[in-house]
Short mmCIF file of C-alpha atoms in Angstrom, two decimals:
data_model
loop_
_atom_site.label_atom_id
_atom_site.label_comp_id
_atom_site.label_asym_id
_atom_site.label_seq_id
_atom_site.Cartn_x
_atom_site.Cartn_y
_atom_site.Cartn_z
CA MET O 4 -7.21 -4.11 -9.77
CA GLU O 5 -10.11 -6.31 -10.87
CA LEU O 6 -9.56 -8.63 -7.90
CA LYS O 7 -9.63 -5.68 -5.52
CA LEU O 8 -12.83 -4.36 -7.13
CA ASN O 9 -14.50 -7.78 -6.79
CA ARG O 10 -13.61 -7.89 -3.10
CA LEU O 11 -15.00 -4.41 -2.56
CA LEU O 12 -18.25 -5.32 -4.32
CA ALA O 13 -18.56 -8.54 -2.29
CA ALA O 14 -17.91 -6.64 0.95
CA PHE O 15 -20.49 -4.02 -0.04
CA ALA O 16 -23.09 -6.70 -0.83
CA LEU O 17 -22.41 -8.40 2.50
CA ALA O 18 -22.73 -5.08 4.33
CA VAL O 19 -26.07 -4.42 2.60
CA LEU O 20 -27.35 -7.86 3.63
CA ILE O 21 -26.27 -7.35 7.24
CA ALA O 22 -27.90 -3.88 7.30
CA THR O 23 -31.09 -5.39 5.84
CA LEU O 24 -31.03 -8.13 8.47
CA TRP O 25 -30.67 -5.52 11.22
CA LEU O 26 -33.55 -3.47 9.76
CA LEU O 27 -35.80 -6.53 9.57
CA ALA O 28 -34.95 -7.44 13.16
CA TRP O 29 -35.90 -3.92 14.20
CA LEU O 30 -39.18 -4.16 12.27
CA ARG O 31 -39.91 -7.53 13.87
CA GLN O 32 -39.34 -6.11 17.33
CA ASN O 33 -41.56 -3.15 16.47
CA ALA O 34 -44.35 -5.40 15.10
CA ALA O 35 -44.16 -7.65 18.19
CA GLY O 36 -44.44 -4.55 20.32
CA GLU O 37 -47.55 -3.42 18.43
CA LEU O 38 -49.17 -6.84 19.01
CA ASP O 39 -48.39 -6.63 22.72
CA ARG O 40 -49.84 -3.12 22.94
CA ALA O 41 -53.01 -4.14 21.09
CA ALA O 42 -53.55 -7.07 23.47
CA PHE O 43 -52.80 -4.96 26.51
CA ASN O 44 -55.18 -2.17 25.47
CA ALA O 45 -58.00 -4.62 24.73
CA ALA O 46 -57.57 -6.38 28.09
CA SER O 47 -57.05 -3.25 30.21
CA SER O 48 -60.43 -1.80 29.19
CA LEU O 49 -62.14 -4.95 30.53
CA ARG O 50 -60.30 -5.05 33.85
CA ARG O 51 -62.49 -2.44 35.53
CA GLU O 52 -64.59 -3.99 38.28
CA GLU O 53 -67.92 -2.49 37.23
CA ILE O 54 -67.80 -4.52 33.97
CA LEU O 55 -67.20 -8.11 35.09
CA HIS O 56 -66.97 -7.91 38.87
CA GLY O 57 -68.60 -5.93 41.64
CA PRO O 58 -70.74 -5.92 44.76
CA GLY O 59 -73.29 -8.08 43.02
CA GLY O 60 -70.94 -11.07 43.19
CA ASP O 61 -69.01 -13.01 40.63
CA THR O 62 -72.07 -13.27 38.35
CA LEU O 63 -72.01 -9.54 37.54
CA VAL O 64 -71.61 -8.82 33.82
CA ARG O 65 -72.48 -5.54 32.10
CA PHE O 66 -73.19 -7.02 28.68
CA ARG O 67 -73.84 -3.71 26.90
CA ARG O 68 -70.51 -2.32 28.06
CA VAL O 69 -68.76 -5.58 27.23
CA ARG O 70 -70.17 -5.54 23.73
CA THR O 71 -69.02 -1.95 23.14
CA LEU O 72 -65.50 -2.66 24.38
CA MET O 73 -65.19 -5.88 22.40
CA GLU O 74 -66.34 -4.15 19.22
CA GLN O 75 -63.74 -1.42 19.80
CA ALA O 76 -61.03 -4.03 20.31
CA ALA O 77 -62.06 -5.81 17.10
CA ARG O 78 -61.35 -2.63 15.12
CA SER O 79 -57.62 -2.99 15.77
CA PRO O 80 -55.73 -4.24 12.69
CA TYR O 81 -53.75 -6.52 14.99
CA ILE O 82 -56.82 -8.40 16.36
CA ARG O 83 -58.73 -10.76 14.05
CA ASN O 84 -61.08 -12.21 16.64
CA ALA O 85 -61.73 -12.15 20.39
CA VAL O 86 -63.57 -14.29 22.96
CA LEU O 87 -64.43 -13.14 26.49
CA THR O 88 -65.02 -15.59 29.34
CA LYS O 89 -66.34 -15.21 32.91
CA ILE O 90 -65.49 -17.44 35.89
CA VAL O 91 -68.61 -18.40 37.77
CA ASN O 92 -68.51 -20.96 40.59
CA ARG O 93 -64.90 -21.64 39.67
CA ARG O 94 -65.86 -22.57 36.14
CA GLU O 95 -65.04 -20.61 33.04
CA HIS O 96 -67.92 -19.74 30.74
CA PRO O 97 -67.77 -17.86 27.40
CA ILE O 98 -69.97 -14.76 27.52
CA TYR O 99 -68.96 -12.96 24.29
CA PRO O 100 -69.82 -13.54 21.60
CA ILE O 101 -72.92 -15.31 22.83
CA VAL O 102 -72.96 -17.67 19.85
CA TRP O 103 -69.61 -19.10 20.89
CA TRP O 104 -71.21 -21.07 23.71
CA ALA O 105 -74.00 -22.23 21.48
CA ASP O 106 -71.65 -23.33 18.72
CA HIS O 107 -69.02 -25.13 20.82
CA ARG O 108 -70.67 -26.13 24.12
CA GLU O 109 -68.34 -28.27 26.21
CA GLU O 110 -65.50 -28.06 23.70
CA TRP O 111 -65.56 -24.28 23.44
CA ALA O 112 -61.91 -23.96 24.66
CA LYS O 113 -60.45 -26.27 22.01
CA PRO O 114 -60.62 -23.78 19.08
CA LEU O 115 -58.93 -21.18 21.28
CA GLU O 116 -55.67 -23.13 21.50
CA GLY O 117 -52.85 -20.93 20.25
CA TRP O 118 -54.76 -17.70 20.98
CA ARG O 119 -53.36 -15.15 23.35
CA LYS O 120 -54.87 -15.46 26.84
CA GLU O 121 -55.07 -12.31 28.98
CA PRO O 122 -56.30 -12.67 32.61
CA LEU O 123 -58.84 -10.09 33.83
CA GLY O 124 -58.60 -8.93 37.42
CA ASP O 125 -56.23 -10.50 39.91
CA LYS O 126 -53.94 -13.06 38.26
CA ALA O 127 -54.20 -15.33 41.30
CA ALA O 128 -58.01 -15.14 41.26
CA PRO O 129 -59.11 -13.73 37.89
CA TRP O 130 -62.70 -12.81 37.10
CA GLY O 131 -62.32 -14.13 33.59
CA TYR O 132 -60.10 -14.25 30.51
CA LEU O 133 -59.84 -12.45 27.20
CA TYR O 134 -58.77 -14.69 24.32
CA LEU O 135 -57.29 -12.85 21.34
CA ASP O 136 -56.64 -14.20 17.87
CA LEU O 137 -53.84 -11.78 16.96
CA ASN O 138 -53.04 -10.92 13.37
CA ARG O 139 -49.47 -12.20 13.09
CA SER O 140 -49.24 -12.01 9.30
CA THR O 141 -46.91 -9.01 9.40
CA LEU O 142 -44.75 -10.68 12.01
CA THR O 143 -44.74 -13.91 10.00
CA THR O 144 -43.75 -12.05 6.85
CA ILE O 145 -40.93 -10.32 8.69
CA ASN O 146 -39.79 -13.63 10.19
CA LEU O 147 -39.70 -15.19 6.72
CA SER O 148 -37.78 -12.19 5.42
CA ILE O 149 -35.31 -12.43 8.29
CA GLY O 150 -34.84 -16.12 7.60
CA THR O 151 -34.30 -15.47 3.89
CA VAL O 152 -31.80 -12.69 4.51
CA ALA O 153 -30.02 -14.74 7.19
CA VAL O 154 -29.69 -17.65 4.77
CA SER O 155 -28.44 -15.19 2.13
CA VAL O 156 -25.83 -13.85 4.55
CA VAL O 157 -24.67 -17.37 5.38
CA LEU O 158 -24.53 -18.31 1.70
CA MET O 159 -22.68 -15.08 0.93
CA LEU O 160 -20.16 -15.82 3.67
CA PHE O 161 -19.67 -19.35 2.36
CA ALA O 162 -19.31 -17.99 -1.19
CA LEU O 163 -16.78 -15.40 -0.04
CA LEU O 164 -14.88 -18.03 1.93
CA ALA O 165 -14.88 -20.39 -1.05
CA ARG O 166 -13.76 -17.56 -3.33
CA LEU O 167 -10.98 -16.54 -0.96
CA LEU O 168 -9.78 -20.14 -0.69
CA SER O 169 -9.92 -20.47 -4.47
CA GLN O 170 -8.06 -17.19 -4.94
CA GLU O 171 -5.49 -18.19 -2.34
CA SER O 172 -4.94 -21.49 -4.13
CA SER O 173 -4.77 -19.69 -7.47
CA LEU O 174 -2.37 -17.14 -6.01
CA LYS O 175 -0.09 -19.90 -4.75
CA ARG O 176 -0.09 -21.56 -8.16
CA THR O 177 0.56 -18.22 -9.85
CA THR O 178 3.40 -17.45 -7.43
CA ILE O 179 5.00 -20.82 -8.16
CA GLU O 180 4.60 -20.26 -11.90
CA LEU O 181 6.04 -16.73 -11.65
CA ASN O 182 9.02 -18.00 -9.67
CA ASP O 183 9.61 -20.70 -12.29
CA ARG O 184 9.34 -18.16 -15.09
CA ARG O 185 11.61 -15.74 -13.25
CA ARG O 186 14.27 -18.41 -12.90
CA GLU O 187 13.82 -19.23 -16.58
CA LEU O 188 14.18 -15.54 -17.48
CA ILE O 189 17.38 -15.35 -15.48
CA ARG O 190 18.72 -18.44 -17.26
CA LEU O 191 17.74 -17.05 -20.66
CA GLU O 192 19.31 -13.70 -19.82
CA ARG O 193 22.54 -15.40 -18.86
CA LEU O 194 22.47 -17.36 -22.08
CA ALA O 195 21.79 -14.16 -24.04
CA LEU O 196 24.62 -12.38 -22.27
CA GLY O 197 26.78 -15.44 -22.85
CA GLY O 198 26.08 -15.10 -26.56
CA GLN O 199 27.06 -11.44 -26.47
CA LEU O 200 30.22 -12.35 -24.57
CA ALA O 201 31.01 -15.03 -27.14
CA ALA O 202 30.64 -12.45 -29.91
CA GLY O 203 33.03 -10.17 -28.04
CA ILE O 204 35.50 -12.99 -27.58
CA LEU O 205 35.41 -13.75 -31.28
CA HIS O 206 36.12 -10.09 -31.94
CA ASP O 207 39.08 -10.15 -29.54
CA VAL O 208 40.61 -13.40 -30.80
CA ARG O 209 40.29 -12.48 -34.45
CA LYS O 210 43.59 -10.60 -34.50
CA PRO O 211 45.66 -13.38 -32.84
CA ILE O 212 44.15 -15.95 -35.22
CA LEU O 213 44.93 -13.75 -38.22
CA ASN O 214 48.45 -13.30 -36.89
CA ILE O 215 48.80 -17.07 -36.65
CA ARG O 216 47.71 -17.40 -40.26
CA HIS O 217 50.22 -14.82 -41.44
CA SER O 218 52.94 -16.44 -39.38
CA LEU O 219 52.20 -19.77 -40.99
CA ASP O 220 52.42 -18.14 -44.40
CA ASP O 221 55.78 -16.70 -43.46
CA LEU O 222 56.88 -20.09 -42.14
CA ASN O 223 55.92 -21.69 -45.41
CA ASP O 224 58.01 -19.16 -47.33
CA ALA O 225 60.95 -19.57 -45.02
CA LEU O 226 61.27 -23.33 -44.91
CA GLY O 227 64.68 -23.06 -46.38
CA ASP O 228 65.88 -20.74 -43.65
CA PHE O 229 65.75 -22.68 -40.36
CA ALA O 230 66.49 -19.66 -38.18
CA SER O 231 63.63 -17.73 -39.68
CA ALA O 232 61.36 -20.76 -39.41
CA ALA O 233 62.20 -21.10 -35.73
CA THR O 234 61.20 -17.49 -35.13
CA ASP O 235 57.89 -17.97 -36.91
CA LEU O 236 57.20 -21.14 -34.93
CA GLN O 237 57.86 -19.25 -31.73
CA ASN O 238 55.41 -16.54 -32.86
CA VAL O 239 52.76 -19.20 -33.56
CA ARG O 240 53.31 -20.60 -30.09
CA HIS O 241 52.89 -17.17 -28.47
CA GLN O 242 49.75 -16.37 -30.43
CA THR O 243 48.24 -19.77 -29.55
CA MET O 244 48.97 -19.18 -25.87
CA LEU O 245 47.31 -15.77 -26.14
CA PHE O 246 44.21 -17.38 -27.65
CA PHE O 247 43.82 -19.82 -24.78
CA GLN O 248 44.54 -17.09 -22.25
CA ILE O 249 41.66 -15.01 -23.61
CA LEU O 250 39.31 -17.99 -23.37
CA GLN O 251 40.42 -18.73 -19.83
CA GLU O 252 40.00 -15.13 -18.67
CA SER O 253 36.50 -14.86 -20.17
CA ARG O 254 35.24 -17.93 -18.24
CA ILE O 255 32.08 -17.79 -20.30
CA GLU O 256 31.25 -21.47 -19.72
CA GLN O 257 31.49 -21.05 -15.96
CA PHE O 258 29.35 -17.92 -16.20
CA ILE O 259 26.51 -19.70 -18.00
CA GLN O 260 26.56 -22.74 -15.68
CA SER O 261 27.06 -20.80 -12.46
CA ASP O 262 23.71 -21.85 -10.92
CA ARG O 263 25.66 -24.50 -9.02
CA ALA O 264 27.91 -21.95 -7.35
CA GLY O 265 27.26 -21.49 -3.64
CA GLU O 266 27.29 -18.38 -1.55
CA GLU O 267 30.68 -17.07 -0.43
CA PHE O 268 32.18 -13.95 1.08
CA ILE O 269 33.16 -11.72 -1.81
CA ASN O 270 35.04 -8.44 -2.08
CA ILE O 271 33.19 -6.17 -4.47
CA GLY O 272 36.30 -4.67 -6.12
CA PRO O 273 37.45 -7.78 -8.02
CA ILE O 274 33.85 -8.47 -9.06
CA LEU O 275 33.59 -5.02 -10.64
CA ASP O 276 36.94 -5.47 -12.39
CA PHE O 277 35.90 -8.86 -13.72
CA SER O 278 32.52 -7.50 -14.90
CA LEU O 279 34.27 -4.68 -16.76
CA ASN O 280 36.64 -7.14 -18.38
CA LEU O 281 33.78 -9.46 -19.28
CA VAL O 282 32.09 -6.89 -21.54
CA LYS O 283 35.18 -5.00 -22.72
CA TYR O 284 34.31 -5.90 -26.33
CA GLU O 285 31.74 -3.06 -26.20
CA ARG O 286 34.09 -0.53 -24.60
CA ARG O 287 35.86 0.75 -27.70
CA ALA O 288 36.96 4.36 -26.98
CA VAL O 289 35.11 4.78 -23.69
CA GLU O 290 37.29 6.14 -20.87
CA VAL O 291 36.79 4.03 -17.75
CA THR O 292 37.49 5.22 -14.20
CA ARG O 293 37.52 2.77 -11.29
CA LYS O 294 37.50 3.72 -7.62
CA ASP O 295 36.99 1.66 -4.45
CA ALA O 296 36.66 3.40 -1.09
CA ALA O 297 38.44 2.05 2.00
CA GLY O 298 36.70 -0.14 4.58
CA ILE O 299 34.20 -1.88 2.26
CA PRO O 300 32.94 -5.08 3.97
CA PRO O 301 32.65 -8.35 2.03
CA LEU O 302 29.29 -9.53 0.72
CA LEU O 303 27.81 -12.98 1.29
CA ALA O 304 26.44 -13.78 -2.15
CA HIS O 305 26.65 -15.92 -5.29
CA ARG O 306 29.57 -14.69 -7.34
CA TYR O 307 27.84 -15.25 -10.68
CA ARG O 308 24.82 -13.17 -9.63
CA LEU O 309 27.03 -10.19 -8.83
CA VAL O 310 28.86 -10.63 -12.13
CA GLN O 311 25.58 -10.86 -14.00
CA LEU O 312 24.27 -7.76 -12.22
CA PHE O 313 27.22 -5.44 -12.80
CA SER O 314 28.19 -6.71 -16.25
CA ASN O 315 24.63 -5.98 -17.38
CA LEU O 316 24.77 -2.44 -16.01
CA VAL O 317 28.20 -1.79 -17.56
CA LEU O 318 27.10 -3.28 -20.89
CA ASN O 319 24.04 -1.00 -20.94
CA ALA O 320 26.26 2.00 -20.25
CA TYR O 321 28.67 1.09 -23.07
CA GLN O 322 25.82 0.61 -25.51
CA ALA O 323 24.21 3.91 -24.47
CA MET O 324 27.47 5.82 -25.10
CA LYS O 325 28.05 4.00 -28.45
CA GLY O 326 31.78 3.70 -27.96
CA GLN O 327 32.43 7.32 -26.97
CA GLY O 328 32.35 8.93 -23.53
CA ARG O 329 33.31 8.34 -19.90
CA LEU O 330 32.32 5.58 -17.50
CA LYS O 331 32.88 5.80 -13.76
CA VAL O 332 32.51 2.71 -11.57
CA GLU O 333 32.94 3.23 -7.83
CA SER O 334 32.15 1.35 -4.64
CA LEU O 335 31.90 2.46 -1.04
CA ALA O 336 30.62 1.34 2.35
CA GLY O 337 27.03 2.40 2.97
CA GLU O 338 24.88 2.66 6.06
CA GLY O 339 23.00 -0.28 7.41
CA PRO O 340 25.73 -1.67 6.94
CA SER O 341 25.78 -2.14 3.19
CA VAL O 342 27.88 -1.96 0.05
CA VAL O 343 27.02 0.77 -2.47
CA VAL O 344 28.08 0.65 -6.11
CA ARG O 345 27.58 3.59 -8.47
CA ILE O 346 27.92 3.26 -12.24
CA THR O 347 27.84 6.61 -14.04
CA ASP O 348 28.02 7.12 -17.79
CA SER O 349 28.16 10.28 -19.90
CA GLY O 350 25.64 8.99 -22.40
CA PRO O 351 22.61 10.80 -23.79
CA GLY O 352 20.58 10.28 -20.60
CA ILE O 353 17.11 8.82 -20.10
CA PRO O 354 13.91 10.82 -20.81
CA PRO O 355 11.50 11.26 -17.84
CA GLU O 356 8.73 9.32 -19.59
CA THR O 357 11.08 6.36 -20.04
CA ILE O 358 12.92 6.26 -16.71
CA GLU O 359 9.85 4.98 -14.84
CA ARG O 360 9.64 1.90 -17.08
CA ILE O 361 13.25 0.90 -17.64
CA PHE O 362 13.04 -1.88 -15.03
CA ASP O 363 9.86 -3.38 -16.57
CA PRO O 364 10.36 -6.79 -18.22
CA PHE O 365 10.62 -6.70 -22.03
CA TYR O 366 10.65 -2.89 -22.11
CA THR O 367 13.43 -1.58 -24.34
CA THR O 368 14.19 1.55 -26.34
CA LYS O 369 16.67 -0.27 -28.58
CA PRO O 370 15.78 -1.18 -32.19
CA GLU O 371 14.26 -4.62 -32.77
CA GLY O 372 16.88 -7.32 -32.69
CA GLU O 373 19.33 -5.33 -30.53
CA GLY O 374 17.73 -5.79 -27.11
CA THR O 375 15.36 -8.11 -25.27
CA GLY O 376 14.24 -5.69 -22.56
CA LEU O 377 15.25 -8.20 -19.88
CA GLY O 378 18.63 -6.89 -18.72
CA LEU O 379 17.53 -4.21 -16.24
CA SER O 380 14.52 -6.21 -15.04
CA ILE O 381 16.87 -9.11 -14.24
CA CYS O 382 19.19 -6.67 -12.45
CA ARG O 383 16.35 -5.43 -10.25
CA MET O 384 15.25 -9.01 -9.59
CA ILE O 385 18.75 -10.03 -8.47
CA VAL O 386 19.11 -6.97 -6.23
CA GLU O 387 15.69 -7.47 -4.61
CA GLU O 388 16.37 -11.17 -4.00
CA MET O 389 19.52 -10.13 -2.14
CA GLY O 390 17.48 -7.68 -0.04
CA GLY O 391 18.96 -4.59 -1.68
CA THR O 392 17.78 -1.67 -3.79
CA ILE O 393 18.59 -0.32 -7.22
CA ALA O 394 17.86 3.23 -8.36
CA VAL O 395 18.60 5.38 -11.38
CA GLU O 396 19.16 9.13 -11.73
CA SER O 397 19.26 10.67 -15.17
CA ARG O 398 18.23 13.57 -17.30
CA PRO O 399 18.20 14.22 -21.05
CA GLY O 400 21.75 14.93 -22.15
CA GLY O 401 23.24 12.88 -19.31
CA PRO O 402 24.82 11.83 -17.11
CA THR O 403 23.06 8.64 -15.94
CA THR O 404 23.87 6.99 -12.60
CA PHE O 405 22.72 3.56 -11.44
CA THR O 406 23.08 3.09 -7.66
CA VAL O 407 23.02 -0.43 -6.24
CA LYS O 408 22.84 -0.91 -2.47
CA LEU O 409 23.36 -4.44 -1.13
CA PRO O 410 23.05 -5.30 2.60
CA VAL O 411 25.91 -6.90 4.53
CA GLU O 412 24.91 -9.84 6.73
CA HIS O 413 27.12 -9.58 9.81
CA GLU O 414 25.56 -12.58 11.58
CA LYS O 415 26.46 -14.92 8.75
CA ALA O 416 29.89 -13.31 8.44
CA GLU O 417 30.66 -13.96 12.13
CA GLN O 418 29.69 -17.62 11.79
#
């Protein structure tokens, strides 16, 4: 939000500078036009033949009229000074002000360099010239202002460009850091789930281990009776085999280290069954219903990611129902094409003020020490990385349904 506000403020400042530059350019054009009009008006009043030219020849000058017109021209705020010349015998002579000739003599034209020169009469054969020292202070001020604003615009553009490049570089670094942290969160979540699975395994193997202990006690008491001892030894053997079978079916070590697993074509049904079995230590008295529709296409995915996704959702459902209720896990073929999995529990439901945040990292409604707030955020991350969607529908009092939709990649499947 702050980044967006900074960009808006920078864009607004740039727009103000550009508008100011346009306004100054308009003022400059207007001021230049005023100077042109002042020079034109001063010269046009002297272009009448009865003032500098007439039947009397090229020496005709009506000095009184010239003086009046020159004084009127000098009243313009755009004219600081003016000199009028007359061409006599093909030579130019200053005739107003009279002192100009006296003060400058042969070099009278040198001080007029840079002044505006307006021809009087025919341009090919003028009667004389009007030199005007125009007041360009306003124009100069506007030019300086335009230059200052133009430099400001350029500097602003460079600053914006530098800021954008810096933000782009910072964004790339942040994206890399977020991806690293996301992978770390996934690893930590798997380790956390692995710990929960280990606790469930210990709960499941407790009875066989206790049975082994009792069998050994019976064996010790029956050492004198070889037939009885043989039966107890057989019981120990069966219980030991059951212990290793439970460890093999849990595959907890493979689950934690499954980053090395590659993508493969997977049927969703066995994945859901395995995920249910993986967290069965939390099931207790929950009634589970499984249903797979016909014609479900296989998914091209990492097996462990699907297991992590659905075991998390099932585990959350078990914990929400606290060992009592009904859980329905079903899969079907969706449009797109896609595979849709719905997990519905009869738990207490999710309040409206909570449902919008359940996928946020570290957000949990469980008591401290019972949840990390990462499970559902990891689920959403896995689904989004696979190009799918995850949604939840719930109301206070239940039921709650999580719907996962994962796309099927036909092109890869055909290869």
